[in-house]
Short mmCIF file of C-alpha atoms in Angstrom, two decimals:
data_model
loop_
_atom_site.label_atom_id
_atom_site.label_comp_id
_atom_site.label_asym_id
_atom_site.label_seq_id
_atom_site.Cartn_x
_atom_site.Cartn_y
_atom_site.Cartn_z
CA MET A 1003 10.74 8.46 -34.73
CA LYS A 1004 7.31 7.26 -33.68
CA VAL A 1005 6.21 4.79 -31.01
CA ALA A 1006 2.80 3.19 -30.46
CA LEU A 1007 1.95 1.42 -27.21
CA THR A 1008 -0.96 -0.78 -26.19
CA THR A 1009 -1.91 -2.57 -22.99
CA LEU A 1010 -3.91 -5.62 -22.03
CA GLY A 1011 -4.89 -6.67 -18.54
CA CYS A 1012 -4.67 -4.98 -15.18
CA LYS A 1013 -4.12 -1.41 -14.01
CA LEU A 1014 -0.60 -2.41 -13.04
CA ASN A 1015 0.13 -2.99 -16.72
CA TYR A 1016 -1.36 0.38 -17.59
CA ALA A 1017 0.90 2.10 -15.06
CA GLU A 1018 3.95 0.35 -16.51
CA THR A 1019 3.00 1.17 -20.11
CA SER A 1020 2.56 4.82 -19.20
CA THR A 1021 6.03 4.78 -17.65
CA TYR A 1022 7.54 3.32 -20.85
CA GLU A 1023 5.73 6.02 -22.81
CA ARG A 1024 7.21 8.82 -20.71
CA GLY A 1025 10.64 7.26 -21.20
CA PHE A 1026 10.32 7.24 -24.98
CA VAL A 1027 8.96 10.80 -25.05
CA ALA A 1028 11.90 11.97 -22.92
CA HIS A 1029 14.20 10.66 -25.66
CA GLY A 1030 12.38 12.51 -28.41
CA LEU A 1031 10.03 9.87 -29.78
CA GLU A 1032 6.51 10.84 -30.81
CA VAL A 1033 3.65 8.77 -29.43
CA VAL A 1034 1.08 7.83 -32.08
CA PRO A 1035 -2.16 5.81 -31.96
CA TRP A 1036 -1.85 2.03 -32.08
CA SER A 1037 -3.44 1.88 -35.55
CA ALA A 1038 -0.91 4.32 -37.03
CA ALA A 1039 2.39 3.56 -38.73
CA ALA A 1040 5.20 3.64 -36.16
CA ASP A 1041 8.87 2.76 -35.86
CA VAL A 1042 8.28 0.91 -32.58
CA TYR A 1043 5.26 -1.00 -31.30
CA VAL A 1044 5.20 -1.90 -27.60
CA ILE A 1045 2.69 -4.52 -26.47
CA ASN A 1046 2.21 -4.99 -22.72
CA THR A 1047 0.57 -8.40 -22.58
CA CYS A 1048 -1.69 -10.28 -20.19
CA ALA A 1049 -1.88 -14.03 -19.51
CA VAL A 1050 -4.65 -14.28 -16.94
CA THR A 1051 -6.87 -16.10 -19.45
CA GLU A 1052 -6.48 -17.94 -22.74
CA THR A 1053 -8.43 -15.11 -24.39
CA ALA A 1054 -5.92 -12.54 -23.13
CA GLU A 1055 -3.07 -14.55 -24.61
CA LYS A 1056 -4.84 -14.80 -27.96
CA LYS A 1057 -5.46 -11.04 -28.02
CA SER A 1058 -1.78 -10.46 -27.23
CA ARG A 1059 -0.67 -12.62 -30.17
CA ASN A 1060 -3.11 -10.88 -32.51
CA LEU A 1061 -1.70 -7.50 -31.54
CA MET A 1062 1.83 -8.64 -32.34
CA ARG A 1063 0.78 -9.82 -35.80
CA ARG A 1064 -1.24 -6.66 -36.41
CA ALA A 1065 1.72 -4.43 -35.52
CA HIS A 1066 4.01 -6.30 -37.92
CA LYS A 1067 1.38 -6.10 -40.67
CA THR A 1068 0.97 -2.34 -40.16
CA ASN A 1069 4.71 -1.76 -40.58
CA PRO A 1070 6.87 -4.80 -41.37
CA ASP A 1071 10.02 -2.71 -40.80
CA ALA A 1072 9.08 -1.65 -37.27
CA LEU A 1073 10.42 -3.03 -34.01
CA VAL A 1074 7.75 -5.08 -32.23
CA ILE A 1075 8.53 -5.08 -28.51
CA VAL A 1076 6.66 -7.43 -26.19
CA THR A 1077 6.52 -7.38 -22.40
CA GLY A 1078 4.05 -8.24 -19.61
CA CYS A 1079 2.92 -11.51 -18.06
CA TYR A 1080 2.59 -13.44 -21.32
CA ALA A 1081 6.14 -12.39 -22.19
CA GLU A 1082 7.42 -13.97 -18.98
CA LEU A 1083 5.45 -17.19 -19.23
CA LYS A 1084 5.86 -17.94 -22.95
CA LYS A 1085 8.81 -15.87 -24.15
CA GLU A 1086 10.34 -18.67 -26.25
CA LYS A 1087 7.09 -19.19 -28.16
CA LEU A 1088 6.61 -15.46 -28.70
CA TYR A 1089 9.84 -15.29 -30.67
CA ASP A 1090 8.22 -17.70 -33.15
CA ILE A 1091 5.65 -15.05 -34.07
CA GLU A 1092 6.68 -13.22 -37.22
CA GLY A 1093 7.88 -9.68 -36.60
CA VAL A 1094 8.59 -9.93 -32.86
CA SER A 1095 11.92 -8.17 -32.31
CA ARG A 1096 12.46 -8.42 -28.57
CA VAL A 1097 10.64 -9.95 -25.59
CA PHE A 1098 11.24 -8.31 -22.23
CA ALA A 1099 10.50 -10.69 -19.37
CA ALA A 1100 9.75 -9.65 -15.79
CA ALA A 1101 13.30 -8.87 -14.66
CA GLU A 1102 14.07 -6.95 -17.85
CA LYS A 1103 11.28 -4.38 -17.70
CA PRO A 1104 13.50 -1.60 -16.29
CA GLN A 1105 15.71 -1.92 -19.40
CA LEU A 1106 12.91 -1.87 -21.98
CA VAL A 1107 13.19 1.76 -23.04
CA ASN A 1108 16.99 1.95 -23.14
CA GLU A 1109 17.45 -1.34 -24.97
CA THR A 1110 14.76 -0.46 -27.50
CA LEU A 1111 16.45 2.87 -28.17
CA ALA A 1112 19.75 1.04 -28.68
CA MET A 1113 18.07 -1.27 -31.19
CA LEU A 1114 16.73 1.75 -33.09
CA GLN A 1115 20.22 3.19 -33.33
CA GLU A 1116 21.39 -0.02 -35.00
CA ILE A 1117 18.88 0.39 -37.81
CA PRO A 1118 20.54 2.08 -40.82
CA GLY A 1119 19.07 5.53 -41.22
CA GLN A 1120 16.88 4.82 -38.19
CA ALA A 1121 14.25 3.38 -40.51
CA GLY A 1122 13.67 -0.18 -41.59
CA ASN A 1123 15.20 -3.42 -40.42
CA ASP A 1124 17.82 -4.87 -42.76
CA GLY A 1125 18.26 -7.96 -40.64
CA SER A 1126 20.83 -6.47 -38.27
CA LEU A 1127 18.47 -7.05 -35.36
CA SER A 1128 18.18 -10.78 -35.80
CA GLU A 1129 20.89 -11.52 -33.25
CA LYS A 1130 18.85 -9.77 -30.59
CA ALA A 1131 15.97 -12.21 -30.92
CA HIS A 1132 17.20 -14.60 -28.27
CA VAL A 1133 15.77 -15.94 -25.04
CA MET A 1134 16.94 -14.25 -21.86
CA PRO A 1135 17.37 -16.22 -18.63
CA GLY A 1136 14.26 -16.36 -16.47
CA PRO A 1137 14.23 -14.13 -13.39
CA ASP A 1138 14.99 -15.25 -9.87
CA ARG A 1139 11.44 -14.87 -8.58
CA ALA A 1140 12.64 -14.04 -5.10
CA SER A 1141 14.53 -10.99 -6.32
CA VAL A 1142 13.00 -9.74 -9.56
CA GLU A 1143 13.79 -6.06 -9.94
CA THR A 1144 10.69 -3.94 -9.49
CA LEU A 1145 9.95 -1.33 -12.15
CA PRO A 1146 8.63 1.86 -10.50
CA ALA A 1147 5.61 3.01 -12.48
CA TYR A 1148 2.61 5.31 -12.54
CA SER A 1149 0.10 6.25 -15.22
CA SER A 1150 -0.20 9.80 -16.48
CA GLY A 1151 -2.59 9.53 -19.43
CA GLU A 1152 -5.59 10.95 -17.58
CA ARG A 1153 -5.88 14.52 -16.29
CA THR A 1154 -7.68 13.59 -13.10
CA ARG A 1155 -6.45 10.15 -11.98
CA SER A 1156 -3.16 8.24 -11.82
CA PHE A 1157 -2.48 4.59 -11.01
CA LEU A 1158 0.60 4.34 -8.79
CA LYS A 1159 2.36 0.98 -8.61
CA VAL A 1160 3.41 0.31 -5.02
CA GLN A 1161 3.97 -3.46 -5.03
CA ASP A 1162 4.52 -6.34 -7.43
CA GLY A 1163 4.43 -10.13 -7.31
CA CYS A 1164 2.69 -12.55 -5.00
CA ASN A 1165 3.66 -15.38 -2.64
CA ASN A 1166 0.23 -16.99 -2.36
CA PHE A 1167 0.32 -19.41 -5.32
CA CYS A 1168 -3.44 -19.95 -5.42
CA ALA A 1169 -4.28 -23.09 -7.38
CA TYR A 1170 -5.83 -21.30 -10.37
CA CYS A 1171 -3.35 -18.43 -10.75
CA THR A 1172 -0.23 -17.90 -12.88
CA VAL A 1173 0.62 -14.46 -11.46
CA PRO A 1174 3.41 -15.63 -9.09
CA PHE A 1175 5.06 -17.32 -12.08
CA ALA A 1176 4.57 -14.31 -14.36
CA ARG A 1177 5.43 -11.51 -11.94
CA GLY A 1178 7.60 -13.21 -9.33
CA ARG A 1179 7.52 -13.10 -5.56
CA SER A 1180 6.00 -10.27 -3.52
CA ARG A 1181 8.20 -7.19 -3.36
CA ASN A 1182 7.71 -3.46 -3.03
CA ILE A 1183 9.06 -0.06 -3.93
CA PRO A 1184 10.40 1.93 -0.90
CA ILE A 1185 8.05 4.47 0.65
CA CYS A 1186 10.51 7.31 0.04
CA GLU A 1187 10.50 6.56 -3.71
CA LEU A 1188 6.71 6.30 -3.81
CA VAL A 1189 6.35 9.66 -2.08
CA LYS A 1190 8.59 11.20 -4.77
CA GLN A 1191 6.43 9.66 -7.48
CA ALA A 1192 3.26 10.94 -5.81
CA GLU A 1193 4.83 14.39 -5.79
CA GLN A 1194 5.56 14.06 -9.52
CA ILE A 1195 1.95 13.08 -10.08
CA ALA A 1196 0.76 16.10 -8.09
CA ALA A 1197 3.06 18.36 -10.11
CA LYS A 1198 1.18 17.27 -13.25
CA GLY A 1199 -2.05 18.59 -11.72
CA ILE A 1200 -3.54 15.14 -11.18
CA ARG A 1201 -5.89 15.15 -8.18
CA GLU A 1202 -6.51 11.45 -7.49
CA VAL A 1203 -4.18 8.48 -7.06
CA VAL A 1204 -5.14 4.81 -7.11
CA LEU A 1205 -2.66 2.47 -5.41
CA THR A 1206 -2.03 -0.64 -7.49
CA GLY A 1207 -0.18 -3.89 -7.02
CA VAL A 1208 -0.54 -7.62 -7.51
CA ASN A 1209 -1.07 -8.14 -3.78
CA THR A 1210 -1.18 -4.54 -2.62
CA GLY A 1211 -1.79 -5.21 1.07
CA ASP A 1212 1.34 -7.38 1.22
CA PHE A 1213 3.41 -4.22 0.85
CA GLY A 1214 6.68 -4.23 2.78
CA ARG A 1215 8.25 -7.58 1.86
CA THR A 1216 11.30 -5.90 0.34
CA THR A 1217 11.87 -2.98 2.69
CA GLY A 1218 10.31 -4.10 5.98
CA GLU A 1219 7.94 -1.12 5.89
CA SER A 1220 4.22 -1.49 6.53
CA PHE A 1221 1.25 -0.80 4.28
CA LEU A 1222 -0.15 1.57 6.89
CA ASP A 1223 3.15 3.49 6.94
CA LEU A 1224 2.81 3.88 3.18
CA LEU A 1225 -0.76 5.16 3.44
CA LYS A 1226 0.24 7.74 6.06
CA ALA A 1227 3.20 8.96 4.01
CA LEU A 1228 1.14 9.36 0.85
CA ASP A 1229 -1.67 11.08 2.74
CA ALA A 1230 0.77 13.88 3.58
CA VAL A 1231 1.69 14.61 -0.06
CA GLU A 1232 0.44 18.07 -1.01
CA GLY A 1233 -1.61 18.44 -4.18
CA ILE A 1234 -3.23 15.00 -4.11
CA ASP A 1235 -6.82 15.29 -2.91
CA ARG A 1236 -8.01 11.68 -3.04
CA TYR A 1237 -6.60 8.18 -2.81
CA ARG A 1238 -8.12 4.78 -3.55
CA ILE A 1239 -6.76 1.28 -2.92
CA SER A 1240 -7.31 -0.70 -6.11
CA SER A 1241 -7.35 -4.18 -4.56
CA ILE A 1242 -6.54 -5.63 -1.17
CA GLU A 1243 -6.92 -9.18 0.14
CA PRO A 1244 -9.50 -9.48 2.96
CA ASN A 1245 -7.02 -11.09 5.35
CA LEU A 1246 -4.67 -8.08 4.92
CA ILE A 1247 -7.24 -5.41 5.81
CA THR A 1248 -6.39 -4.82 9.45
CA GLU A 1249 -8.55 -2.98 11.94
CA GLU A 1250 -5.68 -0.53 12.41
CA ILE A 1251 -5.75 0.35 8.70
CA VAL A 1252 -9.53 0.74 8.68
CA ASP A 1253 -9.55 2.87 11.84
CA TRP A 1254 -6.88 5.18 10.43
CA ILE A 1255 -8.69 5.65 7.10
CA ALA A 1256 -11.94 6.31 8.97
CA SER A 1257 -10.27 8.93 11.17
CA GLY A 1258 -10.43 11.54 8.40
CA THR A 1259 -7.91 11.00 5.61
CA LYS A 1260 -7.68 11.42 1.84
CA PHE A 1261 -8.52 7.73 1.36
CA GLN A 1262 -12.05 7.31 0.06
CA ARG A 1263 -14.99 5.12 1.06
CA HIS A 1264 -14.11 2.68 -1.69
CA PHE A 1265 -12.66 -0.82 -1.35
CA HIS A 1266 -11.93 -3.38 -4.04
CA ILE A 1267 -11.66 -6.78 -2.35
CA PRO A 1268 -11.28 -10.19 -4.04
CA LEU A 1269 -13.62 -12.90 -2.76
CA GLN A 1270 -13.30 -15.34 -5.70
CA SER A 1271 -15.83 -17.73 -4.16
CA GLY A 1272 -18.47 -17.59 -1.46
CA SER A 1273 -18.06 -21.31 -0.84
CA ASP A 1274 -15.67 -22.32 1.94
CA THR A 1275 -15.25 -25.66 0.19
CA LEU A 1276 -13.86 -23.97 -2.92
CA LEU A 1277 -11.85 -21.36 -1.04
CA LYS A 1278 -9.99 -24.12 0.76
CA LYS A 1279 -9.62 -26.20 -2.38
CA VAL A 1280 -7.86 -23.44 -4.34
CA GLY A 1281 -5.72 -22.25 -1.44
CA ARG A 1282 -7.26 -18.90 -0.52
CA ARG A 1283 -6.08 -17.62 2.86
CA TYR A 1284 -9.46 -16.81 4.41
CA ASP A 1285 -12.96 -18.20 4.70
CA THR A 1286 -16.34 -16.56 4.27
CA ALA A 1287 -16.61 -15.79 7.99
CA LEU A 1288 -13.40 -13.76 7.93
CA PHE A 1289 -14.45 -12.04 4.72
CA ALA A 1290 -17.81 -11.03 6.15
CA SER A 1291 -16.21 -9.83 9.38
CA ARG A 1292 -13.90 -7.48 7.44
CA ILE A 1293 -16.83 -6.01 5.51
CA ASP A 1294 -18.78 -5.56 8.74
CA TYR A 1295 -15.87 -3.82 10.47
CA ILE A 1296 -15.34 -1.38 7.60
CA ARG A 1297 -19.02 -0.49 7.52
CA GLN A 1298 -19.17 0.01 11.28
CA ALA A 1299 -16.09 2.22 11.21
CA MET A 1300 -16.90 4.31 8.13
CA GLU A 1301 -20.65 4.47 7.67
CA ARG A 1302 -22.13 7.17 9.86
CA PRO A 1303 -25.72 8.52 9.83
CA GLY A 1304 -26.19 11.13 7.12
CA GLU A 1305 -22.91 10.26 5.38
CA PRO A 1306 -22.25 8.26 2.19
CA LYS A 1307 -22.13 4.48 2.24
CA VAL A 1308 -18.95 2.50 1.54
CA PHE A 1309 -18.52 1.20 -2.00
CA PHE A 1310 -17.36 -2.43 -2.11
CA GLY A 1311 -16.26 -3.89 -5.44
CA ILE A 1312 -15.87 -7.67 -5.15
CA ASP A 1313 -13.96 -10.02 -7.50
CA VAL A 1314 -15.64 -13.38 -8.13
CA ILE A 1315 -14.51 -16.36 -10.23
CA VAL A 1316 -17.23 -18.71 -11.46
CA GLY A 1317 -16.67 -22.25 -12.64
CA LEU A 1318 -13.70 -23.19 -10.49
CA PRO A 1319 -13.03 -26.96 -10.69
CA GLY A 1320 -15.64 -28.80 -8.66
CA GLU A 1321 -18.09 -25.87 -8.49
CA THR A 1322 -21.47 -27.59 -8.46
CA GLU A 1323 -24.72 -25.70 -8.74
CA ASP A 1324 -25.10 -25.87 -4.95
CA LEU A 1325 -21.62 -24.43 -4.38
CA PHE A 1326 -22.32 -21.68 -6.90
CA LEU A 1327 -25.51 -20.82 -5.04
CA GLU A 1328 -23.47 -20.53 -1.83
CA THR A 1329 -21.52 -17.76 -3.57
CA TYR A 1330 -24.63 -16.16 -5.05
CA ASN A 1331 -26.55 -16.09 -1.77
CA PHE A 1332 -23.52 -15.02 0.27
CA LEU A 1333 -23.16 -11.95 -1.95
CA LYS A 1334 -26.88 -11.24 -2.27
CA ASP A 1335 -27.95 -11.68 1.35
CA ARG A 1336 -24.83 -11.27 3.49
CA ILE A 1337 -22.28 -8.96 1.83
CA LYS A 1338 -24.49 -6.81 -0.43
CA PRO A 1339 -21.61 -5.06 -2.23
CA ALA A 1340 -22.00 -2.21 -4.70
CA PHE A 1341 -20.49 -4.03 -7.64
CA LEU A 1342 -19.25 -7.46 -8.74
CA HIS A 1343 -16.26 -8.06 -11.02
CA VAL A 1344 -17.17 -11.49 -12.43
CA PHE A 1345 -14.73 -13.71 -14.29
CA PRO A 1346 -15.16 -17.23 -15.71
CA TYR A 1347 -12.42 -19.59 -14.55
CA SER A 1348 -9.81 -20.09 -17.27
CA LYS A 1349 -7.64 -23.20 -17.10
CA ARG A 1350 -4.00 -22.10 -16.96
CA PRO A 1351 -1.36 -24.70 -17.91
CA GLY A 1352 1.02 -25.50 -15.06
CA THR A 1353 -1.36 -24.53 -12.27
CA ARG A 1354 -2.73 -27.04 -9.76
CA ALA A 1355 -6.32 -26.25 -10.72
CA ALA A 1356 -5.68 -27.21 -14.34
CA ALA A 1357 -5.12 -30.82 -13.25
CA MET A 1358 -8.10 -30.98 -10.91
CA PRO A 1359 -11.06 -33.21 -11.79
CA ASP A 1360 -14.62 -31.97 -12.27
CA GLN A 1361 -13.81 -29.12 -14.65
CA VAL A 1362 -16.91 -27.02 -15.31
CA GLN A 1363 -18.31 -26.77 -18.83
CA ASP A 1364 -17.95 -23.40 -20.58
CA SER A 1365 -21.69 -23.16 -21.15
CA VAL A 1366 -22.27 -23.50 -17.40
CA LYS A 1367 -19.67 -20.82 -16.68
CA THR A 1368 -21.35 -18.48 -19.17
CA ASP A 1369 -24.71 -18.97 -17.49
CA ARG A 1370 -23.28 -18.35 -14.03
CA VAL A 1371 -21.43 -15.23 -15.16
CA ALA A 1372 -24.70 -13.85 -16.53
CA ARG A 1373 -26.54 -14.58 -13.28
CA LEU A 1374 -23.93 -12.83 -11.16
CA GLU A 1375 -23.75 -9.88 -13.54
CA ALA A 1376 -27.51 -9.49 -13.24
CA LEU A 1377 -27.13 -9.61 -9.47
CA SER A 1378 -24.41 -6.97 -9.72
CA ASP A 1379 -26.78 -4.66 -11.59
CA ASP A 1380 -29.37 -5.07 -8.83
CA LEU A 1381 -26.81 -4.53 -6.07
CA HIS A 1382 -25.42 -1.41 -7.73
CA ALA A 1383 -28.89 0.07 -8.18
CA ALA A 1384 -29.63 -0.59 -4.51
CA PHE A 1385 -26.32 1.03 -3.50
CA VAL A 1386 -27.05 4.18 -5.51
CA ALA A 1387 -30.56 4.36 -4.06
CA ALA A 1388 -29.17 4.05 -0.52
CA ASN A 1389 -26.95 7.08 -1.18
CA LYS A 1390 -29.68 9.31 -2.64
CA GLY A 1391 -29.90 12.62 -0.81
CA LEU A 1392 -26.48 12.26 0.86
CA PRO A 1393 -23.67 14.82 0.44
CA GLU A 1394 -20.58 13.87 -1.57
CA ARG A 1395 -17.80 15.40 -3.67
CA VAL A 1396 -17.30 14.69 -7.36
CA LEU A 1397 -14.04 14.89 -9.27
CA TRP A 1398 -15.08 15.94 -12.78
CA GLU A 1399 -13.31 14.38 -15.74
CA SER A 1400 -12.56 15.78 -19.19
CA SER A 1401 -14.50 13.23 -21.25
CA VAL A 1402 -17.65 14.50 -22.98
CA LYS A 1403 -20.52 12.49 -24.44
CA GLY A 1404 -23.74 13.95 -25.73
CA GLY A 1405 -22.89 17.31 -24.20
CA MET A 1406 -22.50 15.77 -20.74
CA MET A 1407 -19.44 15.50 -18.50
CA PHE A 1408 -18.82 12.75 -15.98
CA GLY A 1409 -17.17 12.21 -12.64
CA TYR A 1410 -17.04 9.92 -9.63
CA THR A 1411 -17.98 10.59 -6.07
CA GLY A 1412 -15.64 9.59 -3.27
CA ASN A 1413 -17.60 6.38 -2.90
CA TYR A 1414 -17.39 5.71 -6.64
CA ILE A 1415 -20.83 6.59 -7.90
CA ARG A 1416 -20.67 7.86 -11.48
CA VAL A 1417 -22.58 11.10 -11.98
CA GLU A 1418 -23.05 13.44 -14.91
CA LYS A 1419 -24.04 17.02 -15.69
CA PRO A 1420 -23.96 19.38 -18.70
CA TYR A 1421 -20.37 19.94 -19.80
CA ASP A 1422 -18.59 22.90 -18.25
CA PRO A 1423 -14.88 23.14 -19.15
CA ALA A 1424 -14.20 25.20 -16.02
CA LEU A 1425 -15.12 22.19 -13.87
CA VAL A 1426 -12.70 19.70 -15.46
CA ASN A 1427 -10.30 18.29 -12.84
CA THR A 1428 -12.06 20.09 -10.01
CA LEU A 1429 -13.86 18.76 -6.94
CA GLU A 1430 -17.45 19.85 -6.48
CA SER A 1431 -19.74 19.25 -3.51
CA ILE A 1432 -23.06 17.76 -4.54
CA VAL A 1433 -26.06 15.90 -3.13
CA ILE A 1434 -26.36 12.47 -4.71
#
């Protein structure tokens, strides 16, 4: 029996897909490429934009076309938001919404056993194509998950859901309220990751810094517990809201831990007018103060600079050219991050922002995305230049292109050198 899996969207989805994959392999299924003929196709969908939803639908149709007799299993955010409509797509066998994710592997295996000869669908699965009740978003069960597809790096899911309900965002509806996996369970998973020889772990979540809602534990307690796991050399925090980065957390990381000089922080807009309008829980002054504190605590003479990756949304309702320039200049002159993750605002049905006046034209969004991406290129070049001549450590990866191998420094600068198989998955001290 063969299974093919594909993922759209965030690293959290990738961690969950990898967990499904391990479950199928443990039951004897062979994982094959997405383009190959398989008995089961699993599509982990995204709904953050209209484009993501369209890609998800296309993948469902493509899977059914590749093998009309296969089970087409759909999960992810789109599955939660539009599960009734997804059953209208030809070939879709089962849609697993948010609360059903922990049952995906077992229920799919049960469906396979119902197929005569374990090959082909004679119609016996039709009764399973029904809509499940929506989850109680205050108590959606959390699927523990980590990725294991790379030799050097794993994404460890520590938290899920969000309570913020920002005006533009469907995530609280798609993934439920903020909740977390207990620290003791996450330590066990980190130990499993270490046992696979993986050297680096990236902590992922919808609102990672909000860790502790379920168990009453703190995010700092989690960081300290994971730091003690033997075999893991480096940790990164994939994304953390600026208002949840406490001085205590920064001071502890800066004291000499496995957590790297690398922060991914969502800004979304550098305009206080827009931040307030869409319900963000900080202003630009607080954001800048957090960046300043991290730099003061972690940037010492002769040592590498801190990498800041910043999320920005352009074209939020009411974003005039002047308000856009507030964002542009705030990033260029005040924050000066190493990289910008730029997204055009996508109107999501059912959100408050979708009903707001002064929607921005797509052509304007496209222009603003291009301007910020150009700024990102300049900022990244300046960041690399500022680190030239400084000592760092690189974790070398297995990928090869043109006879070269690649790796990332602790502060996330990508470097390359002639391929040497003996260096794969090792840490090497270099001068940038």
